[in-house]
GROMACS .gro file of C-alpha atoms in nm:
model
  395
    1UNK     CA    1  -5.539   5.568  -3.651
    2UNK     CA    2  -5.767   5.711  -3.414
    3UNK     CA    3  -5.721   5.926  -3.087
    4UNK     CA    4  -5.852   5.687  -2.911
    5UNK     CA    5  -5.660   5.398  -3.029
    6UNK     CA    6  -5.348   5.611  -3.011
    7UNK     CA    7  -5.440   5.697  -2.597
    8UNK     CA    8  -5.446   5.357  -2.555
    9UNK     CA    9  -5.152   5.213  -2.659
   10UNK     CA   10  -4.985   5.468  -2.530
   11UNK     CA   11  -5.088   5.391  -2.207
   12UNK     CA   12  -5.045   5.003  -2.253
   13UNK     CA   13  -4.691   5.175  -2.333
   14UNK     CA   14  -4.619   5.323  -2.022
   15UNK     CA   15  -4.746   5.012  -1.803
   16UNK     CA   16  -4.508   4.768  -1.960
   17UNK     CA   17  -4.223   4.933  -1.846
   18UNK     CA   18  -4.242   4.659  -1.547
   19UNK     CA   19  -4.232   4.297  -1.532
   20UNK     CA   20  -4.257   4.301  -1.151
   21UNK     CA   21  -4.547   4.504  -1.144
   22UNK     CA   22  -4.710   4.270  -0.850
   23UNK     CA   23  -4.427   4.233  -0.645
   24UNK     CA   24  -4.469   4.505  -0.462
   25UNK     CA   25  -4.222   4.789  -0.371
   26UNK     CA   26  -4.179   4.680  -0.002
   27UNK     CA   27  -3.910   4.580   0.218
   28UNK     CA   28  -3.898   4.420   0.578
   29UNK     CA   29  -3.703   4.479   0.890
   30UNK     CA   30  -3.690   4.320   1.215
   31UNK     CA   31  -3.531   4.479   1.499
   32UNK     CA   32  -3.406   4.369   1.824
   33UNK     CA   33  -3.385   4.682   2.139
   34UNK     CA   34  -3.137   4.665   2.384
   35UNK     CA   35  -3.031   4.893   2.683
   36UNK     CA   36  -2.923   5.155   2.471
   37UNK     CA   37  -2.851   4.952   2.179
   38UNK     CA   38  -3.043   4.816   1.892
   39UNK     CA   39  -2.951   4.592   1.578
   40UNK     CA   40  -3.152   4.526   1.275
   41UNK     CA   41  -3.214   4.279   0.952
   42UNK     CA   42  -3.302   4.485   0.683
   43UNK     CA   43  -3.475   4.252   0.369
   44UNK     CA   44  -3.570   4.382   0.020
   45UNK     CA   45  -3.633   4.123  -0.315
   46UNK     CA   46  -3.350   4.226  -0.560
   47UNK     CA   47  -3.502   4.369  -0.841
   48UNK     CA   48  -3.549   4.670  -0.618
   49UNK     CA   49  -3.219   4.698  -0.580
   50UNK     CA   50  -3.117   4.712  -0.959
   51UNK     CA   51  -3.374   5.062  -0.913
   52UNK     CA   52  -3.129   5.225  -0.710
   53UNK     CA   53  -2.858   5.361  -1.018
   54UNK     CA   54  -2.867   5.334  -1.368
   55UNK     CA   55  -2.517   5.221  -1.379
   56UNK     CA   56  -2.443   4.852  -1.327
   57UNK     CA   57  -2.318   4.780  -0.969
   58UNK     CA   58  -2.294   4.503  -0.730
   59UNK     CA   59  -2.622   4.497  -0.587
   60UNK     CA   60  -2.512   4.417  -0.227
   61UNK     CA   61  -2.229   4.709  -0.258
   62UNK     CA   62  -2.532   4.932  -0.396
   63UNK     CA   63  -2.761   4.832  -0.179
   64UNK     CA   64  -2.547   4.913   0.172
   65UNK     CA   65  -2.489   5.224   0.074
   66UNK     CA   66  -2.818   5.344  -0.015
   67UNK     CA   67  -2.950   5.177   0.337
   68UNK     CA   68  -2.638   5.390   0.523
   69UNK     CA   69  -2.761   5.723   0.430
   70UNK     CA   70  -3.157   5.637   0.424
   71UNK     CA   71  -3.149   5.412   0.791
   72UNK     CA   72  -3.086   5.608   1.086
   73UNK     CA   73  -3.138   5.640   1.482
   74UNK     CA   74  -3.104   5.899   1.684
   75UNK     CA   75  -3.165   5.985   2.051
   76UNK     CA   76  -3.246   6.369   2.153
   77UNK     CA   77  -3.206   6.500   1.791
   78UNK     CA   78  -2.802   6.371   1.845
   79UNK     CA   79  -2.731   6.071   1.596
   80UNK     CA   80  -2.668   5.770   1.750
   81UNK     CA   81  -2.335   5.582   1.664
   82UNK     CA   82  -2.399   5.342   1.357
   83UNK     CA   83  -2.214   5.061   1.265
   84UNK     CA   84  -2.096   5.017   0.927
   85UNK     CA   85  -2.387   4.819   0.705
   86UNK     CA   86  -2.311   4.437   0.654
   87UNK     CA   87  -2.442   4.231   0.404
   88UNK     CA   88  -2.577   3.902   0.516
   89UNK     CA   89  -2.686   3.537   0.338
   90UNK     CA   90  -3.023   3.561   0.206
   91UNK     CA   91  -3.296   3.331   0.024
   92UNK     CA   92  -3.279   3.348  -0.327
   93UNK     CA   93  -3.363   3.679  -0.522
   94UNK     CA   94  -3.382   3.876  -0.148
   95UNK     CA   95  -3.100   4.076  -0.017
   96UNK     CA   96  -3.048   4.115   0.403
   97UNK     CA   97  -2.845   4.381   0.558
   98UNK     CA   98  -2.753   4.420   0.893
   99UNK     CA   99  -2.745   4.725   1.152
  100UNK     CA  100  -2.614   4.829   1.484
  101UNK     CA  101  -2.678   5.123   1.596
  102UNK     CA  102  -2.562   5.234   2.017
  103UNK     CA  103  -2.705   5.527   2.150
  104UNK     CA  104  -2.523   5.757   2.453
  105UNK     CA  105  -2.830   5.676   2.692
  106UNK     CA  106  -3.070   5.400   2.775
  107UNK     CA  107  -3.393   5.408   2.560
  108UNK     CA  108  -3.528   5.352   2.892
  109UNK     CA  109  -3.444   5.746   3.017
  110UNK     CA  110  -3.470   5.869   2.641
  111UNK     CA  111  -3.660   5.725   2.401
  112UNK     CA  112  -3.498   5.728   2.031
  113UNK     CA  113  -3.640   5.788   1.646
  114UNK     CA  114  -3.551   5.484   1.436
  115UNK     CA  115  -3.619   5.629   1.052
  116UNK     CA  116  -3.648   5.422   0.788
  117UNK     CA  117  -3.657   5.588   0.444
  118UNK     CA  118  -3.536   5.360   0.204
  119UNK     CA  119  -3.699   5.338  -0.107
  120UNK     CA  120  -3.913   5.588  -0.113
  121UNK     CA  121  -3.676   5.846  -0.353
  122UNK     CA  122  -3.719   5.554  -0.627
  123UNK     CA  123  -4.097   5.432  -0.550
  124UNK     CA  124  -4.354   5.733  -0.379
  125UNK     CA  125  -4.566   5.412  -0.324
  126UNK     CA  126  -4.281   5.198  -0.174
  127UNK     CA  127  -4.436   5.026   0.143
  128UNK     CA  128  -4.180   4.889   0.424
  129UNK     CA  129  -4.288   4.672   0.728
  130UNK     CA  130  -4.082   4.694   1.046
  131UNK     CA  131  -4.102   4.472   1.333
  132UNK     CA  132  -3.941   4.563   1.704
  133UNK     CA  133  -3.877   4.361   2.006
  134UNK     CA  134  -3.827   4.512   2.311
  135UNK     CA  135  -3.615   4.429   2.615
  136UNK     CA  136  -3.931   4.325   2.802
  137UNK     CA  137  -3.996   4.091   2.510
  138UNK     CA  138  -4.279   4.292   2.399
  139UNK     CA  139  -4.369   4.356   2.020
  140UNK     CA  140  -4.394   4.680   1.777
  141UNK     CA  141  -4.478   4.641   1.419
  142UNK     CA  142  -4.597   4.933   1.199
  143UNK     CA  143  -4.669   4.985   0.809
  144UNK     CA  144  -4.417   5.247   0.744
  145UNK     CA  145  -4.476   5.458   0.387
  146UNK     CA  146  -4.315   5.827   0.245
  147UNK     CA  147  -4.500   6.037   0.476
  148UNK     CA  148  -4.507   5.830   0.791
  149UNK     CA  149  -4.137   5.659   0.778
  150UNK     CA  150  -4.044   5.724   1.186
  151UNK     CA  151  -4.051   5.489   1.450
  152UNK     CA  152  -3.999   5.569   1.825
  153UNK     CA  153  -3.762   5.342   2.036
  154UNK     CA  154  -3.777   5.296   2.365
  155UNK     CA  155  -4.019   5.456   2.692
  156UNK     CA  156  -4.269   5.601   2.478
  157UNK     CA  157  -4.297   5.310   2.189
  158UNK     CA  158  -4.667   5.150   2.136
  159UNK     CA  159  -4.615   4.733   2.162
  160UNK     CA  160  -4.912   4.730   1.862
  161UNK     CA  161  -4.949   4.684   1.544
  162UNK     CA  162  -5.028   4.966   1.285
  163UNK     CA  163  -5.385   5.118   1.337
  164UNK     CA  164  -5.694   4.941   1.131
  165UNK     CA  165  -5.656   5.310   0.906
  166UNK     CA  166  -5.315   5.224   0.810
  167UNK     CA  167  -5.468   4.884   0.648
  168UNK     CA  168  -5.732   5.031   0.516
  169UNK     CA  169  -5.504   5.261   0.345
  170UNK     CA  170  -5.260   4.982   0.267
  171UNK     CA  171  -5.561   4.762   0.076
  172UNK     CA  172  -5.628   5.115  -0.115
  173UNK     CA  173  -5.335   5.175  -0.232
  174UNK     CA  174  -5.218   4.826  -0.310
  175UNK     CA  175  -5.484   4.803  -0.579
  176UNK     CA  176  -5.427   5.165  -0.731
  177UNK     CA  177  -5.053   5.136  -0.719
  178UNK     CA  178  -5.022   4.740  -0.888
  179UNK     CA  179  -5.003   4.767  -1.222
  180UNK     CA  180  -5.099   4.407  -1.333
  181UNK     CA  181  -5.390   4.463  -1.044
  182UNK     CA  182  -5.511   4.743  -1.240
  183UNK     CA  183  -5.481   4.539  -1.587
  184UNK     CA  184  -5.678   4.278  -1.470
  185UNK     CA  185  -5.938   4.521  -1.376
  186UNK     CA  186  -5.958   4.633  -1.739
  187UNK     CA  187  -5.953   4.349  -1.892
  188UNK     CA  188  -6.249   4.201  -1.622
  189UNK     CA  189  -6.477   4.484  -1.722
  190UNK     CA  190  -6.380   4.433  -2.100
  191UNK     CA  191  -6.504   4.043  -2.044
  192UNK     CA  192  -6.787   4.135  -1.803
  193UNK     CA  193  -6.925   4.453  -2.020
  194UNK     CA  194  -7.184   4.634  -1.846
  195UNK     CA  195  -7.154   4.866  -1.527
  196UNK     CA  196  -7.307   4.659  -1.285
  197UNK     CA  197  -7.178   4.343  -1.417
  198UNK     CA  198  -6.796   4.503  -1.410
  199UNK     CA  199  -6.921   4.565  -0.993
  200UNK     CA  200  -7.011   4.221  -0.946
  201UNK     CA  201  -6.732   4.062  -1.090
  202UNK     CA  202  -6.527   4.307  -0.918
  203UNK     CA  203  -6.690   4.240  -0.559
  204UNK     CA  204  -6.640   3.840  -0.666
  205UNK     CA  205  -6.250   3.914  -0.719
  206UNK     CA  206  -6.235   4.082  -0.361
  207UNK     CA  207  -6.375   3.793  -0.214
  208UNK     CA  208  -6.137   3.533  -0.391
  209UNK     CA  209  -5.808   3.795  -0.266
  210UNK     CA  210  -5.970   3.799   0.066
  211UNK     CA  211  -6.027   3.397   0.109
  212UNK     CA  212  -5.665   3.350  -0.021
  213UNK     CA  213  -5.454   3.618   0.191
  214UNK     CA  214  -5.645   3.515   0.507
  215UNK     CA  215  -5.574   3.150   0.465
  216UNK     CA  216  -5.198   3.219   0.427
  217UNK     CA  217  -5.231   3.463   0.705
  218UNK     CA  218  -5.346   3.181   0.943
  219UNK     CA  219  -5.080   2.974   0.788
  220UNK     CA  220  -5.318   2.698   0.634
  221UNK     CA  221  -5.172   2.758   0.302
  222UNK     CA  222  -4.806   2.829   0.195
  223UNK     CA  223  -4.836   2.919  -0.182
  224UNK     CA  224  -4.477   2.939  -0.364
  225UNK     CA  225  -4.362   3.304  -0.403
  226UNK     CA  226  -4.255   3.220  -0.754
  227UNK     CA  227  -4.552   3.058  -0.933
  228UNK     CA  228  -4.811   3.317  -0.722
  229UNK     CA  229  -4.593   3.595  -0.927
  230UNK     CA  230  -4.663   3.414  -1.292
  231UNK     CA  231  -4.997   3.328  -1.207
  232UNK     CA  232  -5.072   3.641  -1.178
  233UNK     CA  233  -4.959   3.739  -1.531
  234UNK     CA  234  -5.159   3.461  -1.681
  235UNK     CA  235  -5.438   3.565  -1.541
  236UNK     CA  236  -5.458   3.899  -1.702
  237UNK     CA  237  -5.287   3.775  -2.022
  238UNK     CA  238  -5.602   3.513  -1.984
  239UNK     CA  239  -5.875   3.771  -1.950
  240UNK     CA  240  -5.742   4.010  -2.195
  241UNK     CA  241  -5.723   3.726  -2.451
  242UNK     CA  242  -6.080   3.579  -2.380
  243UNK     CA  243  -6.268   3.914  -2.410
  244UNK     CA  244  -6.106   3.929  -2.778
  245UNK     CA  245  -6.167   3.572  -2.839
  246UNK     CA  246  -6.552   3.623  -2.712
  247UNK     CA  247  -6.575   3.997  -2.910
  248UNK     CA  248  -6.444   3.862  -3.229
  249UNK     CA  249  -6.595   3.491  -3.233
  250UNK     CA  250  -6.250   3.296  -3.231
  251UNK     CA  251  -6.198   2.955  -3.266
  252UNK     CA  252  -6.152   2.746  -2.918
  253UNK     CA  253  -5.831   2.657  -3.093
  254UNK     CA  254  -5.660   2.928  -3.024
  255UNK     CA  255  -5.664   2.866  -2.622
  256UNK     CA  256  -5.552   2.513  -2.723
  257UNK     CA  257  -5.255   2.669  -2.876
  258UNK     CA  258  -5.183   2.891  -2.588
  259UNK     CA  259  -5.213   2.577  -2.362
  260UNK     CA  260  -4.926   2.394  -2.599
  261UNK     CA  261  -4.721   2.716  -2.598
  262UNK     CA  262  -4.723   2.708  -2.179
  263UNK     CA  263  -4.635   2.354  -2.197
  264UNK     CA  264  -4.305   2.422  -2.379
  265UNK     CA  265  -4.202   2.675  -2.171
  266UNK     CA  266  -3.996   2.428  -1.967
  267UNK     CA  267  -3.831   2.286  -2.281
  268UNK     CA  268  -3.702   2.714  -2.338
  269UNK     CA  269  -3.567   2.720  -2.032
  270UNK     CA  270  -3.383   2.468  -2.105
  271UNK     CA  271  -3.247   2.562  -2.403
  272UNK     CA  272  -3.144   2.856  -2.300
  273UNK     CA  273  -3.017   2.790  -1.942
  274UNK     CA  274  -3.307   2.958  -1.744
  275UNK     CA  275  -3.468   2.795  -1.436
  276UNK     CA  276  -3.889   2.774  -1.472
  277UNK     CA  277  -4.116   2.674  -1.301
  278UNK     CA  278  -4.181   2.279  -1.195
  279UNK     CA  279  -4.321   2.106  -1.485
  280UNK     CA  280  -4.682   2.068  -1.266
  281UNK     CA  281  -4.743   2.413  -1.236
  282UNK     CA  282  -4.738   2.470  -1.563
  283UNK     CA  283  -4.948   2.173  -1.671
  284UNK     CA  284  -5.165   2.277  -1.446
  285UNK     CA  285  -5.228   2.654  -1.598
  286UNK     CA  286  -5.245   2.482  -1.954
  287UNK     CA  287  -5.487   2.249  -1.856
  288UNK     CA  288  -5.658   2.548  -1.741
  289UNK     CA  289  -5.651   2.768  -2.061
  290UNK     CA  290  -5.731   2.454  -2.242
  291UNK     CA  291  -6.051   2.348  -2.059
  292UNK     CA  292  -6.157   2.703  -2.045
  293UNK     CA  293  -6.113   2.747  -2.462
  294UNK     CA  294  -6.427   2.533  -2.468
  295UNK     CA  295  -6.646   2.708  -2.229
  296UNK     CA  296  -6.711   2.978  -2.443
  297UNK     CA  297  -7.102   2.859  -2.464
  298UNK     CA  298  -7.140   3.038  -2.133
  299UNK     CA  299  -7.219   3.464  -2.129
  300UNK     CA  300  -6.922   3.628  -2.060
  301UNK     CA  301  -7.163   3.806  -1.800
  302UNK     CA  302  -7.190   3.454  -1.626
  303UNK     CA  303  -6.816   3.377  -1.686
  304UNK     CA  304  -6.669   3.667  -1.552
  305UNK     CA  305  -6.771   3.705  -1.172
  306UNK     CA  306  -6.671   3.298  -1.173
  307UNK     CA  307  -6.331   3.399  -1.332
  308UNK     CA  308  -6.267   3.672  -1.151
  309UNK     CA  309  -6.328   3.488  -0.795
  310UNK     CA  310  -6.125   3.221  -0.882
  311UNK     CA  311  -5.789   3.448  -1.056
  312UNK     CA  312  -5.881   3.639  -0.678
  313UNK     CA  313  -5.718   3.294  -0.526
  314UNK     CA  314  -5.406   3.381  -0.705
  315UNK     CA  315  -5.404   3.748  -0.591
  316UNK     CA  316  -5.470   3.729  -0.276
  317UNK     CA  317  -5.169   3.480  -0.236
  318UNK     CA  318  -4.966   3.761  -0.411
  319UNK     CA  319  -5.007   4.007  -0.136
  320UNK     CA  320  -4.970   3.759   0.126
  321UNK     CA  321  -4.618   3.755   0.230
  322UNK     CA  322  -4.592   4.090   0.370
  323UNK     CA  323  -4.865   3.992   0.630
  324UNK     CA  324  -4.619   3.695   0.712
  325UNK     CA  325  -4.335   3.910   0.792
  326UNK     CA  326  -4.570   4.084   1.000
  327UNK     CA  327  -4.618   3.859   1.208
  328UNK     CA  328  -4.970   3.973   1.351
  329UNK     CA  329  -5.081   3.852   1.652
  330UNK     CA  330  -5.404   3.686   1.670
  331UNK     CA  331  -5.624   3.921   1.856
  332UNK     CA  332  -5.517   4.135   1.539
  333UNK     CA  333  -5.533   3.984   1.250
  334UNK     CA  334  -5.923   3.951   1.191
  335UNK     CA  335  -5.981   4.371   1.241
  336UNK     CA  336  -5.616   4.364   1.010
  337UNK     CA  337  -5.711   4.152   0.730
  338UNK     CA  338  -6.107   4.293   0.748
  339UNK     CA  339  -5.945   4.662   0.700
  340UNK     CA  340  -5.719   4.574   0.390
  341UNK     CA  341  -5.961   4.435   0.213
  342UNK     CA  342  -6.247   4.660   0.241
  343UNK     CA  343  -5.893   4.903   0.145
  344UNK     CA  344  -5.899   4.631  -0.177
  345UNK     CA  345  -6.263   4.707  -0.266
  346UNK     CA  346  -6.272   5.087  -0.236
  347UNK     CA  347  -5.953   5.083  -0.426
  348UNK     CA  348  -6.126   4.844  -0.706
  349UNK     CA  349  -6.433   5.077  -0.751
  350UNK     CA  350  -6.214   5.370  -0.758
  351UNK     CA  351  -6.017   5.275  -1.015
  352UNK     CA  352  -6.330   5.156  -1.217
  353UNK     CA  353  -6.482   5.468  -1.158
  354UNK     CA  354  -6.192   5.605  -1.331
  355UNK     CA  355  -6.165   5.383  -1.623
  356UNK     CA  356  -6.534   5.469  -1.678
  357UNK     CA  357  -6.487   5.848  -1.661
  358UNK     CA  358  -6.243   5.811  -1.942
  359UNK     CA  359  -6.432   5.600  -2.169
  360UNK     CA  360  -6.721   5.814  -2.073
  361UNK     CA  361  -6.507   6.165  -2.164
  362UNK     CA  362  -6.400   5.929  -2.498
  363UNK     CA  363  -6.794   5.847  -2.600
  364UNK     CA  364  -6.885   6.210  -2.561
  365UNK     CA  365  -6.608   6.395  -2.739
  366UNK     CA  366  -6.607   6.202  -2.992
  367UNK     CA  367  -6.860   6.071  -3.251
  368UNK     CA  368  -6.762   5.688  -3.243
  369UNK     CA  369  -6.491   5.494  -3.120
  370UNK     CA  370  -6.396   5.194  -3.378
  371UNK     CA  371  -6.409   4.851  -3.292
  372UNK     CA  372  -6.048   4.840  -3.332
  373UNK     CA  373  -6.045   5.068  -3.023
  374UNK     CA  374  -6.138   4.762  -2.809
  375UNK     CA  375  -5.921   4.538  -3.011
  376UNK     CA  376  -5.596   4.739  -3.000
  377UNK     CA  377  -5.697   4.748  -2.563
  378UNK     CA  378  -5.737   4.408  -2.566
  379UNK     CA  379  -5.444   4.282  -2.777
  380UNK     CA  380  -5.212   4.534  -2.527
  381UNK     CA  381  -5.313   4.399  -2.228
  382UNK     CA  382  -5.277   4.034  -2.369
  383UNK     CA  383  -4.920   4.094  -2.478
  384UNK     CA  384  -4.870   4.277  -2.139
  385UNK     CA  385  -4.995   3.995  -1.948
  386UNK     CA  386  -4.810   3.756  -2.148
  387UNK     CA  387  -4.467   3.927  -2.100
  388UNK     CA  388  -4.525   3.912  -1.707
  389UNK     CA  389  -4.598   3.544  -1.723
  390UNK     CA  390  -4.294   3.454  -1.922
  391UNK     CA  391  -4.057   3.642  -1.772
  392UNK     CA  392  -4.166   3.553  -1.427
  393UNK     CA  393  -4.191   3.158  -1.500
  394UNK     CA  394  -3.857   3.191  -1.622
  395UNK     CA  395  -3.690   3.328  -1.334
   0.00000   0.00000   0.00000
């Protein structure tokens, strides 16, 4: 087998080491300031918990403890006296902790540090979102990441939200640091072909994420958590599967079969004691892959900027929940949402600039690269995308 088929699949390799590659590693807070007093709700999905040991634990148990020695507050450089972590009721597959903390003076005389640097020892990309209210009702929120994980309490405390740079930076490295974002982006420019077509259908995804995340933003759509998450598996399982089909001529039979194979998804859960998805979601998607096996009479240079604005609906919802917790105020949310996404788009064209360096460094070192180069990719990415789907529609 060649080098190049070998690079690749180890790569596919490494990237399926996570199912939950779009739920993103972030975590919420909201935080309530009093005289010289502050308590907190501290909110991560679970599967981030299960990162924290190697050994099976209780996750709550686990979880506490890691928050104790990560979650502090001090006042003067002197820690401020902390509460023992409680674990509280939570929506399903989320896990809430609770903090006091009491300082020796009012935040009023001396302001305090509130750090929050959870998460980041397991995930360098982790992202958490914190949200304070003050005693004059006023409100603090801030994007909080490994090198920027403090937030001041009290006299000195800014009542905005993070800076337009800290979304920018956000949308960036969202894109670079989501692995089924970054498989989708292969397997676009695998359907699109071409440079400039790759760009276009790139630009068209941006504009699907952006429409999406800025109608949940202003609360006009509430998109189900669950089915956003397996969407967004099919989509690159999709992709990946149609660039094959389209390279190697297949019969529209095979998305047919795909479609059937989504439909009895319900009927596996079943069997073996798994919730799924509702029934119409997943009619839905197979009606999709169906009507989309015979539409194959189309370029794929036509197809893909269509494709890729409409999977960007599914995206954008994807990303939209942290925004929610935010809780942005209106006089902030166009500059916000404006500065993650053009974040989104440089971090899109980076990371094609970087798939085409490699397949650029590949084409010049060495005399050809096989066909099965291209099939090997695409097969990789299918599977990958497949596994994401299926395990998140039956969760």
């Amino acid at each position: 087998m060649s080098r190049v088929v070998v690079l690749l699949l180890a790569t596919m390799m490494l990237l399926a080491g996570t199912a939950h590659a779009h739920t993103r590693s972030q975590s919420f807070s909201n935080w309530t300031i009093g005289e010289n007093a502050i308590q907190g709700v501290f909110q991560v999905d679970a599967y981030r918990a299960t990162q924290l040991s190697e050994t099976p634990q209780a996750l709550a148990t686990l979880l506490r403890n890691h928050l104790a020695a990560n979650v502090s507050l001090t006042q003067g450089g002197v820690a401020c006296t902390a509460s023992p972590p409680q674990a509280m009721a939570a929506p399903r597959g989320d896990l809430r902790v609770e903090f006091r903390f009491s300082c020796a003076k009012p935040f009023a005389e001396m302001p305090g540090i509130l750090r929050i640097g959870a998460f980041f020892d397991v995930s360098v990309s982790h992202v958490h979102y914190v949200r304070l209210t003050g005693t004059d009702g006023k409100i603090q929120e801030m994007v909080l990441t490994l090198g920027k994980s403090d937030v001041a309490v009290g006299a000195t405390a800014a009542s905005s939200v993070s800076s337009v740079f800290d979304f920018l930076a956000l949308g960036f490295w969202h894109v670079l640091s989501g692995l089924d974002h970054l498989a989708f982006l292969a397997v676009l420019a695998m359907l699109a072909g071409g440079l400039w077509r790759t760009a276009i259908a790139v630009t068209g995804f941006t504009l699907g994420h952006s429409l999406t995340l800025g109608l949940v933003a202003m609360n006009v759509l509430r998109p189900d958590t669950a089915a956003v998450e397996a969407l967004i598996g099919f989509t690159v399982a999709w992709a990946a599967g149609e660039a094959l089909a389209r390279a190697r001529g297949l019969s529209s039979w095979f998305g047919l079969a795909g479609a059937g194979a989504i439909l009895l998804l319900p009927l596996l859960a079943w069997v073996v004691g798994l919730p799924s998805l509702p029934w119409s979601v997943l009619a839905g998607i197979a009606l999709f892959a169906a009507a989309m096996s015979f539409a194959r009479r189309f370029d794929a240079p036509i197809v893909a900027p269509a494709i890729a604005t409409v999977f960007g609906l599914a995206h954008g919802a994807g990303f939209a929940g942290p925004l929610l917790e935010l809780n942005i105020p209106g006089a902030d949310l166009v500059p916000t949402l404006l500065a993650f996404n053009i974040g989104v788009e440089v971090g899109q064209l980076t990371a094609l600039a970087l798939f085409g360096g490699i397949v650029w460094t590949l084409r010049t070192s060495l005399k050809t690269i096989p066909n099965l180069a291209f099939d090997a990719m695409a097969a990789a990415l299918f599977a990958l995308g497949t596994f994401w789907f299926v395990s998140r529609a039956l969760t």
